[in-house]
Coordinates of N, CA and C in Angstrom, one line a residue:
M1 N 1.2 -1.4 -0.1 CA -0.3 0.0 0.0 C 0.8 1.3 0.0
N2 N 0.6 2.3 -0.9 CA 0.9 3.6 -0.7 C 1.1 4.5 0.6
K3 N 2.2 4.4 1.1 CA 1.7 5.3 2.4 C 1.5 7.1 2.5
S4 N 1.5 7.2 0.6 CA 1.8 8.7 1.2 C 0.8 9.0 0.3
G5 N -0.3 7.8 0.6 CA -1.5 8.1 -0.4 C -2.6 7.7 1.1
I6 N -2.0 7.9 2.3 CA -2.5 7.2 3.5 C -3.5 8.8 4.0
L7 N -5.0 8.7 4.0 CA -5.5 10.2 4.4 C -6.1 9.8 5.6
A8 N -5.9 10.5 7.1 CA -6.5 10.2 8.2 C -7.5 11.4 8.6
T9 N -9.2 11.2 8.6 CA -10.0 12.0 9.5 C -10.2 11.8 10.2
F10 N -9.9 12.4 11.4 CA -10.8 11.6 12.8 C -12.4 12.6 12.8
L11 N -13.2 12.2 12.9 CA -14.5 13.0 13.0 C -15.2 12.4 14.8
F12 N -15.1 14.0 15.0 CA -15.4 13.9 16.9 C -16.8 14.7 17.0
L13 N -17.2 14.1 18.0 CA -19.3 14.5 18.2 C -19.3 15.5 19.1
P14 N -20.0 16.8 18.7 CA -20.0 17.8 19.8 C -21.2 17.4 20.0
A15 N -22.0 17.1 19.1 CA -23.9 16.6 19.9 C -24.5 15.8 19.0
I16 N -25.1 14.9 20.0 CA -26.3 13.4 19.3 C -27.0 13.5 19.3
A17 N -27.9 14.4 19.7 CA -29.0 14.5 20.0 C -30.3 13.7 19.3
N18 N -29.7 14.2 17.7 CA -30.3 13.7 16.6 C -30.2 12.2 16.9
A19 N -29.1 11.3 16.7 CA -29.1 10.3 16.7 C -29.3 9.4 18.4
T20 N -29.6 10.2 19.1 CA -30.4 9.7 20.5 C -31.9 9.5 20.4
T21 N -32.3 10.4 19.4 CA -33.8 10.5 19.3 C -34.5 9.5 18.4
M22 N -33.3 9.0 17.1 CA -33.7 7.9 16.3 C -33.6 6.8 17.0
I23 N -32.5 6.3 17.6 CA -32.7 4.8 18.3 C -33.2 4.7 19.5
E24 N -34.1 5.9 19.9 CA -35.2 5.7 21.0 C -36.4 5.7 20.5
S25 N -36.5 6.0 19.5 CA -38.2 5.8 18.9 C -38.1 4.9 18.0
G26 N -36.8 4.4 17.6 CA -36.1 3.6 16.2 C -36.7 1.8 17.2
Q27 N -35.9 1.9 18.4 CA -35.9 0.8 19.0 C -36.3 0.5 20.1
P28 N -37.9 0.7 20.4 CA -38.8 0.2 21.9 C -38.1 -0.4 22.6
N29 N -37.9 -0.5 23.7 CA -37.9 -1.9 24.7 C -39.6 -2.5 24.7
S30 N -39.1 -3.6 24.0 CA -40.6 -4.6 23.9 C -40.6 -5.3 25.6
L31 N -39.7 -4.7 26.8 CA -40.0 -5.9 28.1 C -40.9 -4.7 28.5
N32 N -40.5 -3.2 28.2 CA -41.6 -2.5 29.2 C -42.3 -1.6 28.0
S33 N -43.1 -2.2 26.7 CA -44.0 -1.4 26.3 C -45.4 -2.1 26.9
P34 N -46.2 -1.0 26.9 CA -47.7 -1.9 26.9 C -48.2 -2.7 26.6
G35 N -49.4 -3.3 27.1 CA -50.1 -4.0 26.3 C -49.9 -5.5 26.7
K36 N -50.2 -6.5 25.9 CA -49.6 -8.0 26.5 C -49.2 -8.2 24.7
T37 N -48.1 -9.5 25.8 CA -47.1 -9.8 25.1 C -47.3 -11.1 25.0
S38 N -46.8 -11.6 23.9 CA -47.0 -13.0 23.5 C -46.0 -13.8 24.1
N39 N -45.8 -15.3 24.8 CA -44.6 -15.4 24.9 C -43.4 -16.1 24.2
T40 N -43.8 -15.6 22.5 CA -42.6 -16.1 21.3 C -42.2 -14.3 21.5
S41 N -42.9 -13.2 21.5 CA -42.0 -12.3 21.4 C -41.2 -11.8 22.3
L42 N -42.1 -12.2 23.9 CA -41.5 -12.3 25.0 C -39.8 -12.7 25.2
A43 N -39.8 -13.7 25.0 CA -38.5 -14.8 25.0 C -37.8 -14.0 23.5
K44 N -38.0 -13.2 22.9 CA -37.5 -13.3 21.7 C -36.9 -11.6 22.6
A45 N -37.7 -10.8 23.0 CA -37.0 -9.9 23.8 C -36.1 -9.9 24.6
Q46 N -36.2 -11.1 25.5 CA -35.3 -11.6 27.0 C -34.1 -12.2 26.2
S47 N -34.1 -12.7 25.1 CA -32.7 -13.4 24.1 C -31.7 -12.0 23.5
E48 N -33.2 -11.1 23.4 CA -32.2 -9.6 22.6 C -31.0 -9.1 23.6
T49 N -32.4 -9.0 24.5 CA -31.2 -8.6 25.8 C -30.4 -9.0 26.6
S50 N -30.8 -10.2 26.3 CA -29.1 -11.3 27.0 C -27.8 -11.1 25.8
A51 N -28.3 -10.6 24.7 CA -27.0 -10.5 24.1 C -26.2 -9.1 23.8
T52 N -27.6 -8.3 24.3 CA -27.1 -6.7 24.2 C -26.2 -6.9 25.8
C53 N -26.9 -7.3 26.5 CA -25.9 -7.9 27.9 C -24.5 -8.2 27.7
Y54 N -24.1 -9.4 27.4 CA -23.8 -9.8 27.3 C -22.0 -9.2 26.4
V55 N -22.9 -8.1 24.9 CA -21.3 -7.0 24.4 C -21.7 -5.9 25.1
V56 N -22.2 -5.5 25.8 CA -21.9 -4.7 27.3 C -20.9 -4.8 28.1
S57 N -21.5 -5.8 28.6 CA -20.4 -6.7 29.7 C -18.9 -7.0 29.2
E58 N -18.8 -8.1 27.9 CA -17.9 -7.8 27.3 C -16.9 -7.4 27.7
Y59 N -16.8 -6.1 26.7 CA -16.2 -4.7 27.2 C -15.6 -4.4 28.1
Y60 N -16.1 -4.7 29.0 CA -16.0 -4.2 30.1 C -14.6 -5.2 31.0
K61 N -14.7 -6.9 30.7 CA -13.7 -7.4 30.5 C -12.5 -7.3 30.5
G62 N -11.7 -6.9 30.9 CA -10.2 -6.2 30.6 C -10.2 -6.1 29.0
A63 N -8.8 -6.0 29.0 CA -8.2 -5.2 27.7 C -8.4 -6.3 26.3
R64 N -8.6 -7.4 27.2 CA -8.9 -8.7 25.5 C -9.9 -8.5 25.5
G65 N -11.1 -8.4 26.2 CA -12.5 -8.1 25.6 C -13.1 -6.9 25.3
Q66 N -12.7 -5.6 25.8 CA -12.6 -4.7 25.1 C -11.9 -4.9 23.8
K67 N -10.8 -5.3 23.6 CA -10.0 -5.6 22.1 C -11.4 -6.2 21.4
V68 N -11.8 -7.7 21.6 CA -12.5 -8.5 20.9 C -14.0 -7.5 20.6
V69 N -14.2 -7.0 21.6 CA -15.5 -6.1 21.0 C -15.3 -4.8 19.9
S70 N -14.7 -4.4 20.3 CA -14.2 -3.1 19.4 C -13.3 -3.2 17.8
N71 N -12.5 -4.7 17.8 CA -12.5 -5.2 16.8 C -13.3 -5.6 16.0
Q72 N -14.3 -6.5 16.2 CA -15.2 -6.7 15.5 C -16.5 -6.0 15.4
I73 N -16.8 -4.6 16.2 CA -17.7 -3.3 15.2 C -17.4 -2.7 14.5
E74 N -15.4 -2.8 14.0 CA -14.8 -2.2 13.6 C -14.8 -2.6 12.0
S75 N -14.6 -4.1 12.1 CA -14.1 -5.0 11.1 C -16.1 -4.7 10.0
S76 N -17.0 -4.9 11.2 CA -18.3 -4.9 10.6 C -18.8 -3.7 9.9
I77 N -17.9 -2.5 10.0 CA -18.2 -0.9 9.6 C -17.7 -1.1 8.5
I78 N -15.9 -1.8 8.7 CA -15.2 -1.9 7.8 C -15.3 -2.8 6.5
E79 N -16.3 -3.5 7.0 CA -16.7 -4.8 5.9 C -17.8 -3.9 4.7
H80 N -18.8 -3.6 5.7 CA -19.9 -2.9 5.0 C -19.7 -1.8 4.1
V81 N -18.8 -0.6 4.7 CA -18.8 0.6 3.9 C -18.1 -0.1 2.5
N82 N -16.8 -0.9 2.3 CA -16.4 -1.0 1.3 C -16.6 -2.2 0.4
T83 N -17.7 -3.3 0.8 CA -18.5 -3.9 0.4 C -19.4 -3.5 -0.7
K84 N -19.8 -2.0 -0.7 CA -21.0 -1.4 -1.2 C -20.5 -0.2 -1.0
D85 N -18.7 0.1 -1.4 CA -18.7 1.0 -2.3 C -19.0 2.4 -1.8
L86 N -19.3 2.4 -0.8 CA -20.1 3.9 0.0 C -18.8 5.0 0.1
N87 N -19.5 6.1 -0.6 CA -19.0 7.6 0.3 C -18.2 7.8 1.2
L88 N -17.7 8.0 2.1 CA -17.2 8.0 3.1 C -17.5 9.5 3.9
N89 N -17.7 10.1 2.6 CA -18.2 11.8 2.8 C -19.8 12.0 3.0
E90 N -20.4 10.9 2.9 CA -21.8 10.9 2.7 C -22.0 9.6 4.2
L91 N -21.8 9.1 4.3 CA -21.8 8.2 5.6 C -22.5 8.7 6.6
G92 N -23.9 8.5 6.8 CA -24.7 8.4 8.2 C -26.2 9.5 7.3
K93 N -25.6 10.0 6.2 CA -26.7 10.9 5.6 C -27.6 9.7 5.8
G94 N -27.4 8.9 4.9 CA -29.1 7.6 4.2 C -28.7 7.3 5.2
E95 N -29.2 6.1 5.0 CA -30.0 4.7 5.7 C -28.9 3.6 5.0
E96 N -27.8 4.1 4.9 CA -27.1 2.6 4.0 C -25.9 2.0 5.4
L97 N -25.9 2.6 6.5 CA -25.9 2.1 7.8 C -26.4 2.3 8.8
T98 N -27.3 2.1 8.9 CA -28.2 1.9 9.7 C -29.3 0.4 9.9
G99 N -29.7 -0.5 10.3 CA -29.9 -2.0 10.5 C -29.2 -3.0 10.3
L100 N -28.0 -2.2 10.8 CA -26.7 -3.3 10.6 C -27.2 -4.3 11.7
E101 N -26.1 -5.6 11.4 CA -25.8 -6.4 12.8 C -24.6 -6.7 12.7
T102 N -23.8 -6.9 13.9 CA -22.6 -7.6 14.6 C -22.1 -8.2 15.5
E103 N -21.4 -9.7 15.3 CA -21.9 -10.9 16.3 C -20.3 -10.6 16.6
I104 N -21.1 -10.8 18.5 CA -19.8 -11.0 19.4 C -20.3 -11.9 20.0
D105 N -18.6 -13.2 19.7 CA -18.9 -14.6 20.5 C -20.0 -15.5 19.9
G106 N -21.2 -15.6 18.8 CA -22.1 -15.8 18.9 C -23.9 -14.4 18.7
H107 N -23.0 -13.8 19.6 CA -24.4 -12.8 19.9 C -24.2 -12.1 19.4
S108 N -25.7 -11.3 18.8 CA -24.9 -10.7 17.3 C -26.6 -9.4 17.7
V109 N -25.9 -8.2 17.3 CA -26.7 -7.0 17.9 C -27.3 -5.9 17.1
D110 N -27.5 -4.7 17.0 CA -27.8 -4.0 16.2 C -27.0 -3.6 16.0
L111 N -26.6 -3.1 14.6 CA -25.5 -1.6 14.7 C -25.9 -0.6 13.9
N112 N -25.8 0.1 14.2 CA -26.6 1.8 13.2 C -25.6 2.9 13.8
V113 N -25.1 3.5 12.1 CA -24.4 4.9 12.2 C -25.1 6.1 11.5
Y114 N -25.3 6.6 12.5 CA -25.6 7.9 12.6 C -24.8 8.9 12.3
R115 N -25.4 10.7 11.4 CA -23.9 12.0 11.4 C -25.3 12.7 13.2
D116 N -24.1 13.3 13.4 CA -24.6 14.2 14.7 C -25.6 15.4 13.8
L117 N -26.2 16.1 14.6 CA -26.6 17.1 14.3 C -25.9 18.5 13.4
N118 N -24.8 18.5 14.0 CA -24.6 20.2 13.0 C -24.0 19.1 11.4
D119 N -23.9 17.5 11.3 CA -23.6 16.4 10.3 C -22.7 16.6 10.0
K120 N -21.4 16.7 10.7 CA -20.2 16.7 10.5 C -19.2 15.3 11.0
S121 N -19.9 14.8 11.9 CA -19.3 13.4 12.9 C -20.2 13.0 13.0
I122 N -20.3 11.6 13.3 CA -20.2 10.3 13.2 C -20.1 9.4 14.2
I123 N -21.0 8.8 15.0 CA -21.4 7.5 15.8 C -21.8 6.6 15.4
A124 N -21.1 5.7 16.4 CA -22.2 3.9 16.0 C -22.6 3.6 17.4
I125 N -24.1 3.1 17.5 CA -24.8 2.4 18.4 C -24.9 1.3 18.2
V126 N -24.2 0.4 19.0 CA -24.2 -0.9 19.6 C -24.8 -1.5 19.9
G127 N -26.1 -1.9 19.9 CA -27.6 -2.4 20.9 C -28.8 -2.0 20.7
D128 N -29.2 -1.9 22.3 CA -30.4 -1.3 22.0 C -30.5 0.0 22.9
V129 N -31.6 -0.3 23.8 CA -31.9 1.2 24.9 C -31.4 0.7 26.0
E130 N -32.0 0.2 26.1 CA -31.4 -0.9 27.6 C -29.9 -1.1 27.7
N131 N -29.5 -1.6 27.1 CA -27.6 -2.0 26.9 C -27.3 -1.6 25.3
R132 N -26.2 -0.5 25.3 CA -26.0 -0.1 24.0 C -23.7 0.3 24.5
L133 N -23.7 0.0 23.5 CA -21.8 0.6 23.5 C -22.6 2.4 22.5
V134 N -22.4 3.2 22.4 CA -22.4 4.6 21.2 C -20.5 4.7 21.8
F135 N -20.1 5.1 20.4 CA -18.8 5.5 20.3 C -19.0 6.2 19.1
R136 N -18.1 7.3 19.1 CA -17.7 8.8 18.5 C -16.4 7.5 17.3
L137 N -16.9 7.7 16.2 CA -15.8 7.3 14.9 C -14.8 8.5 14.9
G138 N -14.2 7.4 13.9 CA -12.8 8.0 13.7 C -12.2 7.0 12.1
F139 N -12.4 7.9 11.0 CA -12.3 7.5 9.8 C -10.7 7.4 9.3
L140 N -10.4 5.9 9.1 CA -9.1 6.2 8.5 C -8.6 5.5 6.9
P141 N -9.0 6.7 6.2 CA -9.4 6.2 4.7 C -7.8 6.0 4.0
E142 N -7.8 4.9 2.9 CA -6.3 4.6 2.2 C -7.0 4.4 0.6
R143 N -5.8 5.2 0.0 CA -6.2 4.8 -1.5 C -5.3 3.9 -1.6
S144 N -6.7 3.1 -2.9 CA -6.4 1.8 -3.4 C -5.9 1.9 -4.5
T145 N -5.6 1.0 -5.4 CA -5.2 1.1 -6.3 C -5.3 1.3 -8.2
N146 N -6.7 1.6 -7.2 CA -7.8 2.5 -8.7 C -7.9 4.0 -8.9
H147 N -7.4 4.3 -7.1 CA -7.3 5.9 -6.9 C -8.3 6.3 -6.0
K148 N -9.2 5.2 -6.0 CA -10.2 5.1 -4.8 C -9.8 4.9 -3.7
Y149 N -11.0 5.1 -2.6 CA -10.3 5.8 -0.4 C -11.1 4.2 -0.2
K150 N -10.7 3.5 0.1 CA -11.4 2.3 0.6 C -10.7 2.8 2.1
L151 N -12.4 2.1 2.9 CA -11.5 2.5 5.0 C -10.6 1.1 5.1
N152 N -9.7 1.7 5.7 CA -8.9 1.3 6.2 C -8.9 0.7 7.5
S153 N -9.2 1.4 8.6 CA -9.5 1.8 9.9 C -10.5 2.5 10.8
V154 N -11.1 2.2 12.2 CA -11.9 3.0 12.8 C -11.7 3.3 13.9
A155 N -11.4 4.0 14.5 CA -10.9 4.7 16.0 C -12.2 4.7 16.5
L156 N -12.5 4.2 17.6 CA -13.3 3.6 18.2 C -13.4 4.6 19.9
S157 N -13.9 5.4 20.4 CA -14.2 6.4 21.3 C -15.8 6.2 22.1
L158 N -15.5 5.6 22.9 CA -16.8 5.2 24.1 C -17.5 7.1 24.3
E159 N -18.7 6.8 24.0 CA -19.3 8.0 24.3 C -20.5 7.8 26.0
R160 N -19.4 7.7 27.0 CA -20.1 7.3 28.3 C -21.6 7.8 28.8
G161 N -21.9 9.1 28.3 CA -23.2 10.0 28.4 C -24.3 9.5 27.8
M162 N -23.8 8.6 26.7 CA -24.9 7.9 25.9 C -25.2 6.3 25.5
S163 N -23.5 5.6 26.2 CA -23.9 3.8 26.3 C -24.2 3.9 27.1
K164 N -25.1 2.7 27.5 CA -26.7 2.1 28.8 C -26.0 0.8 29.1
I165 N -26.0 0.7 30.5 CA -26.6 -0.7 30.7 C -27.7 -0.7 31.6
D166 N -29.1 -1.6 31.8 CA -29.5 -1.8 32.3 C -30.6 -0.2 31.9
G167 N -30.3 0.1 31.0 CA -31.1 1.7 31.2 C -30.7 2.8 31.8
I168 N -29.2 2.1 32.2 CA -29.0 3.7 32.9 C -27.1 3.6 32.5
T169 N -27.2 5.2 32.2 CA -25.9 5.8 31.0 C -24.3 5.2 32.0
H170 N -23.6 5.0 31.2 CA -22.5 4.2 32.1 C -22.0 5.4 32.3
A171 N -21.6 6.8 32.3 CA -21.1 7.2 32.9 C -21.4 7.9 34.8
L172 N -22.5 7.1 34.8 CA -23.8 7.0 35.7 C -23.4 6.0 36.7
A173 N -23.6 4.8 36.1 CA -23.3 3.3 36.1 C -22.2 2.5 36.7
F174 N -20.8 4.0 36.6 CA -19.7 3.5 36.6 C -19.1 4.3 37.4
I175 N -19.6 5.0 38.4 CA -18.6 6.4 38.6 C -17.5 6.0 39.6
D176 N -17.0 7.1 39.6 CA -16.0 7.2 40.7 C -16.5 7.8 42.2
G177 N -16.5 6.4 42.4 CA -16.5 6.7 44.2 C -17.8 5.7 45.0
E178 N -19.1 6.0 45.6 CA -19.5 4.9 45.9 C -21.4 5.3 45.8
I179 N -22.0 3.8 45.3 CA -22.9 3.5 44.5 C -24.3 2.7 46.3
D180 N -25.0 3.8 46.7 CA -25.4 2.3 47.4 C -27.2 2.3 46.9
E181 N -27.4 1.6 46.7 CA -28.7 0.8 46.1 C -29.8 -0.2 46.7
L182 N -29.2 -0.2 48.4 CA -29.6 -1.2 49.3 C -30.9 -1.1 49.1
S183 N -31.3 0.8 49.9 CA -32.9 0.3 49.8 C -33.8 1.6 48.9
S184 N -33.3 1.5 47.3 CA -33.7 2.6 46.7 C -34.1 1.2 45.7
T185 N -33.4 0.2 45.4 CA -33.8 -0.9 44.5 C -34.1 -1.9 45.1
F186 N -34.9 -3.0 44.5 CA -34.8 -4.3 44.2 C -34.1 -5.8 44.2
T187 N -34.4 -7.2 44.9 CA -33.0 -7.6 44.5 C -33.3 -8.3 42.7
D188 N -34.2 -8.0 42.1 CA -33.9 -8.5 40.3 C -33.8 -7.3 40.1
D189 N -33.7 -6.1 40.2 CA -33.4 -4.5 39.4 C -31.9 -5.1 38.6
E190 N -32.0 -4.8 37.9 CA -30.3 -4.1 36.9 C -29.8 -5.4 37.3
Q191 N -29.7 -6.2 36.8 CA -29.6 -7.5 36.8 C -27.9 -7.6 35.7
C192 N -28.0 -7.1 34.9 CA -26.8 -7.2 33.7 C -25.6 -6.1 34.6
R193 N -25.7 -4.7 35.0 CA -25.0 -4.2 35.3 C -24.6 -4.9 37.4
R194 N -25.4 -5.5 37.7 CA -25.2 -5.9 39.1 C -24.1 -7.9 38.5
G195 N -24.2 -8.3 37.5 CA -23.7 -9.5 36.7 C -22.5 -9.1 36.8
L196 N -22.6 -7.9 35.9 CA -21.0 -7.8 35.7 C -20.2 -6.8 36.9
A197 N -20.9 -6.2 37.8 CA -19.8 -6.1 39.1 C -19.7 -7.2 39.9
K198 N -20.4 -8.2 40.0 CA -19.7 -9.1 40.5 C -18.8 -9.7 39.8
Q199 N -18.7 -9.5 38.7 CA -17.7 -10.5 37.7 C -16.4 -9.9 37.7
Q200 N -16.6 -8.8 37.8 CA -15.1 -7.3 38.3 C -14.7 -7.6 39.6
A201 N -15.6 -7.1 40.9 CA -14.9 -8.1 42.0 C -14.3 -9.1 42.1
K202 N -14.8 -10.5 41.8 CA -14.0 -11.7 41.5 C -13.3 -11.4 40.9
N203 N -13.0 -11.3 39.3 CA -12.1 -11.6 38.5 C -10.8 -10.0 38.5
Q204 N -10.7 -8.9 39.1 CA -10.2 -8.1 39.1 C -9.8 -7.4 37.2
Y205 N -10.7 -7.3 36.3 CA -10.2 -7.3 35.2 C -9.1 -6.7 34.6
W206 N -9.7 -5.2 35.9 CA -8.9 -4.4 34.9 C -7.9 -3.9 36.5
G207 N -7.3 -4.9 37.5 CA -5.9 -4.1 38.3 C -7.0 -4.6 39.6
A208 N -6.0 -5.1 40.5 CA -6.8 -4.9 42.6 C -7.1 -3.8 42.5
Y209 N -8.1 -4.1 43.3 CA -9.4 -2.7 43.4 C -9.9 -3.6 45.3
V210 N -9.6 -2.8 45.9 CA -10.5 -2.9 47.0 C -10.5 -2.1 47.6
G211 N -12.0 -1.7 47.9 CA -13.1 -0.2 48.1 C -12.2 0.8 49.7
P212 N -11.7 1.6 49.5 CA -11.7 2.2 51.2 C -12.5 2.2 52.4
G213 N -11.8 0.8 53.6 CA -12.3 0.3 54.2 C -13.2 -0.6 54.4
L214 N -12.8 -1.5 53.2 CA -13.5 -2.8 53.1 C -11.9 -3.4 53.4
D215 N -12.6 -4.9 53.7 CA -11.6 -6.2 53.7 C -11.6 -6.7 51.9
S216 N -12.6 -6.4 51.0 CA -12.6 -7.5 50.5 C -13.0 -6.9 49.0
S217 N -13.5 -7.5 47.9 CA -13.7 -6.9 46.6 C -14.9 -7.2 46.8
N218 N -15.3 -8.3 47.2 CA -16.5 -8.6 47.6 C -17.4 -9.4 48.3
I219 N -18.1 -8.4 49.1 CA -19.1 -8.6 50.5 C -20.1 -9.0 50.0
L220 N -20.0 -9.8 51.1 CA -21.6 -11.2 51.1 C -22.2 -10.8 52.6
E221 N -23.4 -10.0 53.1 CA -23.8 -9.9 54.1 C -25.3 -10.2 54.2
T222 N -25.6 -11.4 55.0 CA -27.3 -11.7 55.5 C -27.7 -9.9 56.4
L223 N -28.9 -9.9 55.7 CA -29.6 -9.5 56.2 C -31.0 -9.8 57.2
S224 N -31.8 -10.7 56.4 CA -32.9 -10.9 56.7 C -33.2 -12.1 56.1
P225 N -34.0 -13.6 56.2 CA -33.6 -14.5 55.4 C -34.0 -14.1 53.8
G226 N -33.0 -14.9 53.4 CA -33.6 -15.1 52.1 C -32.5 -13.3 51.5
I227 N -32.5 -12.4 51.9 CA -32.5 -10.9 51.2 C -30.7 -10.8 52.2
C228 N -29.8 -10.8 51.1 CA -28.2 -10.2 51.2 C -28.4 -9.1 50.7
K229 N -26.7 -8.2 51.7 CA -26.7 -7.3 50.8 C -24.7 -7.5 50.5
R230 N -24.8 -7.2 49.0 CA -24.0 -7.3 48.6 C -22.9 -5.9 48.0
T231 N -21.8 -6.2 48.7 CA -20.6 -4.9 48.0 C -19.7 -5.3 47.5
V232 N -19.4 -4.7 46.4 CA -18.4 -4.9 45.4 C -18.0 -3.7 45.2
S233 N -16.3 -3.9 44.9 CA -14.9 -2.6 44.3 C -14.9 -3.4 43.2
M234 N -15.0 -2.7 42.6 CA -14.6 -2.3 41.0 C -14.1 -1.3 40.2
R235 N -13.2 -1.3 38.8 CA -12.2 -1.1 38.3 C -12.7 -1.5 37.2
T236 N -13.6 0.0 36.6 CA -13.7 -0.1 34.8 C -12.7 0.7 34.2
C237 N -12.2 0.6 33.2 CA -11.9 1.1 32.2 C -12.8 1.1 30.6
Y238 N -12.2 2.4 29.5 CA -13.3 1.9 28.5 C -11.8 2.8 27.5
A239 N -12.1 2.8 26.3 CA -11.1 3.6 25.3 C -12.1 4.8 24.6
S240 N -11.2 6.0 24.9 CA -11.6 7.5 25.0 C -10.3 8.0 24.7
K241 N -10.5 8.5 22.1 CA -9.6 9.7 22.5 C -8.2 8.9 22.7
G242 N -7.8 7.8 22.1 CA -6.5 7.2 22.3 C -5.6 7.0 24.2
Q243 N -6.9 6.8 24.5 CA -6.4 7.0 26.0 C -7.1 5.4 26.3
T244 N -7.1 5.2 28.0 CA -8.0 3.9 28.5 C -8.0 4.4 29.7
P245 N -9.2 5.5 30.3 CA -8.8 6.0 31.6 C -9.8 4.9 32.1
C246 N -9.7 5.0 33.1 CA -10.9 3.9 34.1 C -11.6 4.4 35.5
T247 N -12.5 4.4 36.1 CA -12.8 4.5 37.2 C -13.1 3.3 38.2
E248 N -13.1 3.7 40.0 CA -12.9 3.1 40.4 C -14.3 3.6 41.3
T249 N -15.6 2.4 41.5 CA -16.9 2.2 42.4 C -16.6 1.2 43.1
V250 N -17.8 1.6 45.1 CA -17.6 0.8 45.3 C -18.7 0.4 45.4
Y251 N -19.7 -0.1 45.3 CA -21.3 -0.6 44.6 C -22.1 -1.3 45.1
S252 N -23.6 -1.2 46.0 CA -24.1 -1.9 47.2 C -25.3 -1.9 46.7
F253 N -25.8 -2.9 47.3 CA -26.8 -3.8 46.3 C -27.8 -4.8 46.9
P254 N -29.4 -4.8 47.0 CA -29.9 -6.5 47.8 C -29.6 -7.2 47.4
E255 N -29.4 -8.1 47.6 CA -29.3 -9.7 46.7 C -30.6 -10.5 47.8
R256 N -30.3 -11.3 46.2 CA -31.2 -13.5 47.3 C -30.0 -14.0 47.5
C257 N -30.5 -14.7 49.0 CA -29.6 -15.7 48.8 C -29.8 -16.7 49.9
D258 N -29.8 -17.8 50.0 CA -30.3 -19.0 50.9 C -30.2 -18.6 52.5

């Protein structure tokens, strides 16, 4: 490849309100929709939620899991753009990059690419309204032998304020500090985040972390017959503008127990 023909164009996102509206209205949460739900549609919705939970959780399971998820999303975008011979300057203006799918370890989830309100930047939304990863995209095209530009790589920068787990933005779900949901939530709430939190505390994917004043990163205390309090210490890291910042959270929540 001719290195002199490489053109780097990094696009960043100043506003994403239009993409938010499109994804919220275009992908309703069937688990919370009013009216009757058939067993078939409920099973399908639960399966989709399980897949999106898996992808979001996998992204936070250390550098390896994050790389696997990011590489697959990047590969899906590159393959679609180059196969369809799309114009990079026109991406996000039409429907050519919506309604796609990407597969992570056998879990298939929705992939949609939109342009922001200023029509200058592009974001990718992977998942649904409950569990999703939202990335700012930077494109690196490369000139091919026929003097056309093909997409060579895509830089993914996580937007924590738009990404969600159990309907909660990552900016709120994974904060620096303490989150105590013992008295404000139920044992069956937020299953995706709590499942991830327990895995993080057990496996310490991003390095050992025990919260201030705690003896362990994973503590279970009995409150009453069948109800316990789980307190976990977790460090979560994400990709942002070429860096990997991390947050450290002490998270307490109610849990069923024997």
